[in-house]
N, CA, C and O atoms as a Tinker XYZ file with bonds, in Angstrom:
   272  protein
     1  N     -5.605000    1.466000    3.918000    73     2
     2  CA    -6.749000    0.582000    4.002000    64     1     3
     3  C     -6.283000   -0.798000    4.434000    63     2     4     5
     4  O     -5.296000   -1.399000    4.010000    81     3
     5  N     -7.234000   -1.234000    5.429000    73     3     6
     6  CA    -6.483000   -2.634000    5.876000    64     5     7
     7  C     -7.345000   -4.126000    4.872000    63     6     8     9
     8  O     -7.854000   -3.837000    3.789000    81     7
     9  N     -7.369000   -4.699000    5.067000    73     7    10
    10  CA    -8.224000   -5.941000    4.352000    64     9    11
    11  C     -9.457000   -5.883000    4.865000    63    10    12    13
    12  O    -10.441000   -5.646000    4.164000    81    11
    13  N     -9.508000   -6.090000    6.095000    73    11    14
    14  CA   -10.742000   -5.801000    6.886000    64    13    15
    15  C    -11.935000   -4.926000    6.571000    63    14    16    17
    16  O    -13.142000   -5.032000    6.783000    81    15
    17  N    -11.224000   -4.095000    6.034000    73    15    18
    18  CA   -12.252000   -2.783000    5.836000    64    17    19
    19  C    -13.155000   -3.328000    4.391000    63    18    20    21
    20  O    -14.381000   -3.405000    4.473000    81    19
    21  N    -12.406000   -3.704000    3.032000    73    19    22
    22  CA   -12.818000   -4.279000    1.879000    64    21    23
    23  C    -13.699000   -5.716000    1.979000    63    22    24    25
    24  O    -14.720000   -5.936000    1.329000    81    23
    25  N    -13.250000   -6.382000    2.669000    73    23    26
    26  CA   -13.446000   -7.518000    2.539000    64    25    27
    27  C    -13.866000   -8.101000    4.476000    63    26    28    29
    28  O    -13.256000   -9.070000    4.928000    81    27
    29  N    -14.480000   -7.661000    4.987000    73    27    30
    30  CA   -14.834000   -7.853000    6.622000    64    29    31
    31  C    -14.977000  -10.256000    6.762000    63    30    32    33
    32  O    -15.584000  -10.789000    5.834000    81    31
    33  N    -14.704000  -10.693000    7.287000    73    31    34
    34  CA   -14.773000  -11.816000    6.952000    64    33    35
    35  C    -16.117000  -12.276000    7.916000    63    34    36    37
    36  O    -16.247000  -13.498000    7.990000    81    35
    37  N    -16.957000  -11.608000    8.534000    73    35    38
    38  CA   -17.970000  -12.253000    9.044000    64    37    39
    39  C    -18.895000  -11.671000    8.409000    63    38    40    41
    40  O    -19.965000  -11.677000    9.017000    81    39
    41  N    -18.905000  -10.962000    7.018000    73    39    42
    42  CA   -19.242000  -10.699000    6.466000    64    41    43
    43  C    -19.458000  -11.399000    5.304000    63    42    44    45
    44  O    -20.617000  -11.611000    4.947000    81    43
    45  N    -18.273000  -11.897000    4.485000    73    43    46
    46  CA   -18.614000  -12.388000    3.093000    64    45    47
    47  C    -17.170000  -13.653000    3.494000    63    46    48    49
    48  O    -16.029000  -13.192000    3.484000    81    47
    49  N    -17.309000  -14.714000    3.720000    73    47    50
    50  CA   -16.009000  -15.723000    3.848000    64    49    51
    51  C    -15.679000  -16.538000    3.258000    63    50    52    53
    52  O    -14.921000  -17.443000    3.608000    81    51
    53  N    -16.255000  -16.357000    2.097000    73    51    54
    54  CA   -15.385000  -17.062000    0.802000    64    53    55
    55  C    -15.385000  -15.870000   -0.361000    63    54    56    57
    56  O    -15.622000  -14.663000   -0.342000    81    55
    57  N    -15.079000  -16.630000   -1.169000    73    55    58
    58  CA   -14.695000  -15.881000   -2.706000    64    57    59
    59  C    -15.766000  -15.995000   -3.618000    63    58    60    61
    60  O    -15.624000  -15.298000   -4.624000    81    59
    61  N    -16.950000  -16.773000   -3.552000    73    59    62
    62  CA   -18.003000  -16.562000   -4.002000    64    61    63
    63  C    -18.572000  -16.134000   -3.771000    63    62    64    65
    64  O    -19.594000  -16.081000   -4.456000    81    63
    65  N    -18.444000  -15.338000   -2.445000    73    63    66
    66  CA   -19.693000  -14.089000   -1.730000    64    65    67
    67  C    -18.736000  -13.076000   -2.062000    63    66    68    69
    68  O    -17.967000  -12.670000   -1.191000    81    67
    69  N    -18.685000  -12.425000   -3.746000    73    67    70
    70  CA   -18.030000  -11.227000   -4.217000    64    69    71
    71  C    -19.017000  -10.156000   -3.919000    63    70    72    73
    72  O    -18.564000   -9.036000   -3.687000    81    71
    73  N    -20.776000  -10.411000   -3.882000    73    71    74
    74  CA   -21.487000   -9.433000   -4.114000    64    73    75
    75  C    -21.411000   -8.958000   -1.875000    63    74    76    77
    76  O    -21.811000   -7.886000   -1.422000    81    75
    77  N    -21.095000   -9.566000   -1.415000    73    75    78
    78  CA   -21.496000   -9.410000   -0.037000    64    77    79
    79  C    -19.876000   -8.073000    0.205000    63    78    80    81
    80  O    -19.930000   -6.881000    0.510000    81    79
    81  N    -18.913000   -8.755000   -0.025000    73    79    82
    82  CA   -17.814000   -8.374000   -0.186000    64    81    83
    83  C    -18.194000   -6.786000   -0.753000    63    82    84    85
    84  O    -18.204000   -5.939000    0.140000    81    83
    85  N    -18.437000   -6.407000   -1.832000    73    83    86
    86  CA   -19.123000   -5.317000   -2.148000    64    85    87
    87  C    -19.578000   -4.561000   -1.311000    63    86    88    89
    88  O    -19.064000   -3.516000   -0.913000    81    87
    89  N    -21.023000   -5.250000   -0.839000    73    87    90
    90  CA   -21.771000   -4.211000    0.181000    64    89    91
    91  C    -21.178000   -4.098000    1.384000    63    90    92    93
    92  O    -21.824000   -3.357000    2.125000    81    91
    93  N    -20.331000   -4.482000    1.805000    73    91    94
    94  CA   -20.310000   -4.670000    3.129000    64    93    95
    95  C    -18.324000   -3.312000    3.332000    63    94    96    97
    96  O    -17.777000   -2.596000    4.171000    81    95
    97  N    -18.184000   -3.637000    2.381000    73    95    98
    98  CA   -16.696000   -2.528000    1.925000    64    97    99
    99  C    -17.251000   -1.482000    2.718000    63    98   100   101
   100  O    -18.390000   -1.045000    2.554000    81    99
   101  N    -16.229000   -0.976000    3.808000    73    99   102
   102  CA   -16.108000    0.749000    4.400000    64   101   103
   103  C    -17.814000    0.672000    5.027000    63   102   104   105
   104  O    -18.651000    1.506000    4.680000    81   103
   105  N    -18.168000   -0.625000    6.118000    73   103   106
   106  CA   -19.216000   -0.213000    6.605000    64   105   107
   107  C    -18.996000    0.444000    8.407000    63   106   108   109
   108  O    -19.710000    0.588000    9.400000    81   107
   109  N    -17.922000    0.626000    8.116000    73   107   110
   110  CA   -17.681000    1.625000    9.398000    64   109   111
   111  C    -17.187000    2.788000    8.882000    63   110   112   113
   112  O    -16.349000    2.813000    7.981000    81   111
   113  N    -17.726000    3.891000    9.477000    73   111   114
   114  CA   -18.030000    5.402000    9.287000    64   113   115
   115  C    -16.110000    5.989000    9.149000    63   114   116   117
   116  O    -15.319000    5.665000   10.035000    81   115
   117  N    -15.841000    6.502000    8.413000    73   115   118
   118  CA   -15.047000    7.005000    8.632000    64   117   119
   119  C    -14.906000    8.646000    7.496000    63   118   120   121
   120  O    -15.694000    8.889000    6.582000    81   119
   121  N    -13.911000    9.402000    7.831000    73   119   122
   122  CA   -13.674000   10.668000    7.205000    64   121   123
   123  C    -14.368000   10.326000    5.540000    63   122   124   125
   124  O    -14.266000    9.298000    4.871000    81   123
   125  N    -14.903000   11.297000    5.304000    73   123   126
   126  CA   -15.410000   11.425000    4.330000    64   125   127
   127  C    -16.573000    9.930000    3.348000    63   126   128   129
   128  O    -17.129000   10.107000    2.264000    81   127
   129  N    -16.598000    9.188000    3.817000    73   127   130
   130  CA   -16.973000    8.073000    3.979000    64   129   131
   131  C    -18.558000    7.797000    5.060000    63   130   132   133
   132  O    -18.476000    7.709000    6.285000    81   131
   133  N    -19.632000    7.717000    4.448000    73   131   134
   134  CA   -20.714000    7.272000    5.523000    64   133   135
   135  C    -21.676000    6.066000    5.151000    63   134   136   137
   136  O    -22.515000    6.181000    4.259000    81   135
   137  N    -21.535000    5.099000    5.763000    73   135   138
   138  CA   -22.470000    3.724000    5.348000    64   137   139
   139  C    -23.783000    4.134000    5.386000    63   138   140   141
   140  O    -24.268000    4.897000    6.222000    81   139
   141  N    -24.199000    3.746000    4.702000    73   139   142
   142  CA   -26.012000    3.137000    4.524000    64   141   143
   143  C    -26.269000    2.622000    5.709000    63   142   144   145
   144  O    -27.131000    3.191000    6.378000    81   143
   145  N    -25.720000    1.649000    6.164000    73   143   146
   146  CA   -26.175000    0.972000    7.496000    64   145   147
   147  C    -24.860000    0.969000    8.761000    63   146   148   149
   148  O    -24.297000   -0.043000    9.176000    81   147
   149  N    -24.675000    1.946000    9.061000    73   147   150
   150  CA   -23.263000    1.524000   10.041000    64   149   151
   151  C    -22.747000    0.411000   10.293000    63   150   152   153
   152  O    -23.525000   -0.428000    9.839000    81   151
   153  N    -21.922000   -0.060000   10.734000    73   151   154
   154  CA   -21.902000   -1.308000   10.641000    64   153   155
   155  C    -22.069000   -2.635000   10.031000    63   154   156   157
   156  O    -21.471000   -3.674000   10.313000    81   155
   157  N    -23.121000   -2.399000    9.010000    73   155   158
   158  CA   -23.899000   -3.146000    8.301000    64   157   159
   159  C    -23.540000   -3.336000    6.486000    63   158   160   161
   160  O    -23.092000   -4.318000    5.894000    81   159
   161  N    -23.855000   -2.280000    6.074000    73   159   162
   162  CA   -23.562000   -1.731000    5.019000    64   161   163
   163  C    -22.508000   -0.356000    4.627000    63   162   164   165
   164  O    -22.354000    0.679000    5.275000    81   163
   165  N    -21.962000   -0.714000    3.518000    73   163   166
   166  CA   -21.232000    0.348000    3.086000    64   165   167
   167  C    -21.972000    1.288000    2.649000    63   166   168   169
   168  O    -23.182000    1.062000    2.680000    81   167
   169  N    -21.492000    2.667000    2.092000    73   167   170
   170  CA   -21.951000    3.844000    1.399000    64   169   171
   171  C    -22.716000    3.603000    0.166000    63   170   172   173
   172  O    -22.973000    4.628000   -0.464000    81   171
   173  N    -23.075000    2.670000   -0.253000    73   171   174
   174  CA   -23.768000    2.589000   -1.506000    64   173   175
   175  C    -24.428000    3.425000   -1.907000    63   174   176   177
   176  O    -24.337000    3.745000   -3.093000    81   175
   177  N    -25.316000    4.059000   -1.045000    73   175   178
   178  CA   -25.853000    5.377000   -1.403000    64   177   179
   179  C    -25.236000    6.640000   -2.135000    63   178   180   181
   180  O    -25.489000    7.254000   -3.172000    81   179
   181  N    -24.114000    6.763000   -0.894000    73   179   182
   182  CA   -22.702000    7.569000   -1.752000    64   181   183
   183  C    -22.522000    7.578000   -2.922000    63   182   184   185
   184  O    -22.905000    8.460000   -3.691000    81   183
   185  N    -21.704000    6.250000   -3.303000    73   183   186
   186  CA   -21.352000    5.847000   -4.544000    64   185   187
   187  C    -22.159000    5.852000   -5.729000    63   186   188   189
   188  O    -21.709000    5.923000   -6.873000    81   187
   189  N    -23.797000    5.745000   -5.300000    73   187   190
   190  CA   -24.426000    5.709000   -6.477000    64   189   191
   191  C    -24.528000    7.397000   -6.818000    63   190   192   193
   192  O    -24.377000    7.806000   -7.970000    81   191
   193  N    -24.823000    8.377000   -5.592000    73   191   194
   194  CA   -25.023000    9.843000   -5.768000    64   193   195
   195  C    -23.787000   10.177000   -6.654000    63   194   196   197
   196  O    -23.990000   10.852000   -7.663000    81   195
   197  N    -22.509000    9.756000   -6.360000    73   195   198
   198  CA   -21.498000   10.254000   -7.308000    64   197   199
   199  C    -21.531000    9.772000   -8.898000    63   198   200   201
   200  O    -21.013000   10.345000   -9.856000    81   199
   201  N    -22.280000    8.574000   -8.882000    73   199   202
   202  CA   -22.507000    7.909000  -10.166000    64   201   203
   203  C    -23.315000    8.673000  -11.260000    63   202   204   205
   204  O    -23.169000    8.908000  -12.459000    81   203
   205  N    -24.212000    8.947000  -10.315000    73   203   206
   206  CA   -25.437000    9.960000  -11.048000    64   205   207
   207  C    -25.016000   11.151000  -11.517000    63   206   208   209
   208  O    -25.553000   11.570000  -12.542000    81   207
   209  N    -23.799000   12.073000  -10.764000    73   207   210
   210  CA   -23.882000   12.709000  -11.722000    64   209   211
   211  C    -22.531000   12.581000  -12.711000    63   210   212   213
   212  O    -21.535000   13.304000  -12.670000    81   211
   213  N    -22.718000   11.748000  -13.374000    73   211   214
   214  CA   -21.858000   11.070000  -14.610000    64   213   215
   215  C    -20.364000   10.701000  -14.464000    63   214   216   217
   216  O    -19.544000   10.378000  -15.324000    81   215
   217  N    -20.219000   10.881000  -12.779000    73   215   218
   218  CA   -18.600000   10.772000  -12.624000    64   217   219
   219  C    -18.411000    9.314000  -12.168000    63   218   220   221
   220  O    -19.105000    8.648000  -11.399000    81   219
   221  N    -17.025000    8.916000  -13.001000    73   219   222
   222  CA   -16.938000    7.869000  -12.709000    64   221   223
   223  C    -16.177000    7.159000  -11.249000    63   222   224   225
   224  O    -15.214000    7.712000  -10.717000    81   223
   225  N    -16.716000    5.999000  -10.777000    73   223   226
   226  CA   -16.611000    6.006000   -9.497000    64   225   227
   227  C    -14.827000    4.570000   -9.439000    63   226   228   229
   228  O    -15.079000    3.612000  -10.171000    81   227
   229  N    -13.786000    4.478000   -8.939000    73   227   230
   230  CA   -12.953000    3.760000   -9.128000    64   229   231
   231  C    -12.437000    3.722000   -7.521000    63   230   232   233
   232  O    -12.516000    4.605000   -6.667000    81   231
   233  N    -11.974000    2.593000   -7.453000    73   231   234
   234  CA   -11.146000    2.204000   -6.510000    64   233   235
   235  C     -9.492000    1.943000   -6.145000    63   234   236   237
   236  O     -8.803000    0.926000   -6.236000    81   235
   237  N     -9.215000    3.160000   -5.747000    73   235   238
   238  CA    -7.158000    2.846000   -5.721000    64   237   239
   239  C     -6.723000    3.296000   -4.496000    63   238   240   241
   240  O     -6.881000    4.422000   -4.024000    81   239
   241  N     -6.214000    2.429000   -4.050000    73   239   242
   242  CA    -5.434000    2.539000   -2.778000    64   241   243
   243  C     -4.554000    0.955000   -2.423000    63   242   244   245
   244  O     -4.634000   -0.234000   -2.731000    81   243
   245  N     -3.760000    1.814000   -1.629000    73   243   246
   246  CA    -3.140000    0.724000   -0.863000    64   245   247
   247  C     -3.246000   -0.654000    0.007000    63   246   248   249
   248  O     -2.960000   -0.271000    1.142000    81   247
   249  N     -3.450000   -1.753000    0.060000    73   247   250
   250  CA    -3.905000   -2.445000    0.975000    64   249   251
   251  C     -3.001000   -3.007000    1.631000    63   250   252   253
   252  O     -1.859000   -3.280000    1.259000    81   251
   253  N     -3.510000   -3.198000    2.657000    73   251   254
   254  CA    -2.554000   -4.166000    3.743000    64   253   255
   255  C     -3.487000   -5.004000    4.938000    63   254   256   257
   256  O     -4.612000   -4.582000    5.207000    81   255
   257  N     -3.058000   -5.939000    5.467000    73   255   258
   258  CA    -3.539000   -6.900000    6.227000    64   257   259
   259  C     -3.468000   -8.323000    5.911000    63   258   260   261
   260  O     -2.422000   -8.796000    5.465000    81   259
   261  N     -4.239000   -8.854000    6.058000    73   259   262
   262  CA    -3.829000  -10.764000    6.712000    64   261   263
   263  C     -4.430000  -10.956000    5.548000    63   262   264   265
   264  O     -3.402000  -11.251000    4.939000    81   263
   265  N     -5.326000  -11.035000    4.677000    73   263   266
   266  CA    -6.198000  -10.769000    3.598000    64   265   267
   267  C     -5.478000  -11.426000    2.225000    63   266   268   269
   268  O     -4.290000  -11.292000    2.516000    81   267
   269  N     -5.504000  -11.916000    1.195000    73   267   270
   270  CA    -4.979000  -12.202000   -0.250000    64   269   271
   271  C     -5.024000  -11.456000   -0.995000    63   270   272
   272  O     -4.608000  -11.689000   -2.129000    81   271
């Protein structure tokens, strides 16, 4: 995962836009992965369908890029 993908910066460009930062995570389509809005929005939809049925949803991976 690069920074880009979590955190897109014409997207959310500071640190107080945590909630933009959020939606905007993995809004390009990739393997197993499909946005709400291509481009636009992340999978939220996804994430909530996995929520629902009682599994819990977490984030782990690797990062890399220009990013903090």
């Amino acid at each position: 995962t690069n920074t880009d993908d979590l955190s897109p910066a014409p997207d959310a460009w500071s640190r107080p836009d945590i909630p933009l930062h959020a939606r905007a995570a993995y809004k390009m389509e990739r393997d197993g992965l499909t946005p709400d809005e291509p481009g636009v929005t992340g999978p939220m939809s996804q994430i909530d369908e996995i929520k629902s049925r009682g599994l819990p949803v977490a984030f782990v991976g690797d990062v890399v890029g220009t990013g903090s």
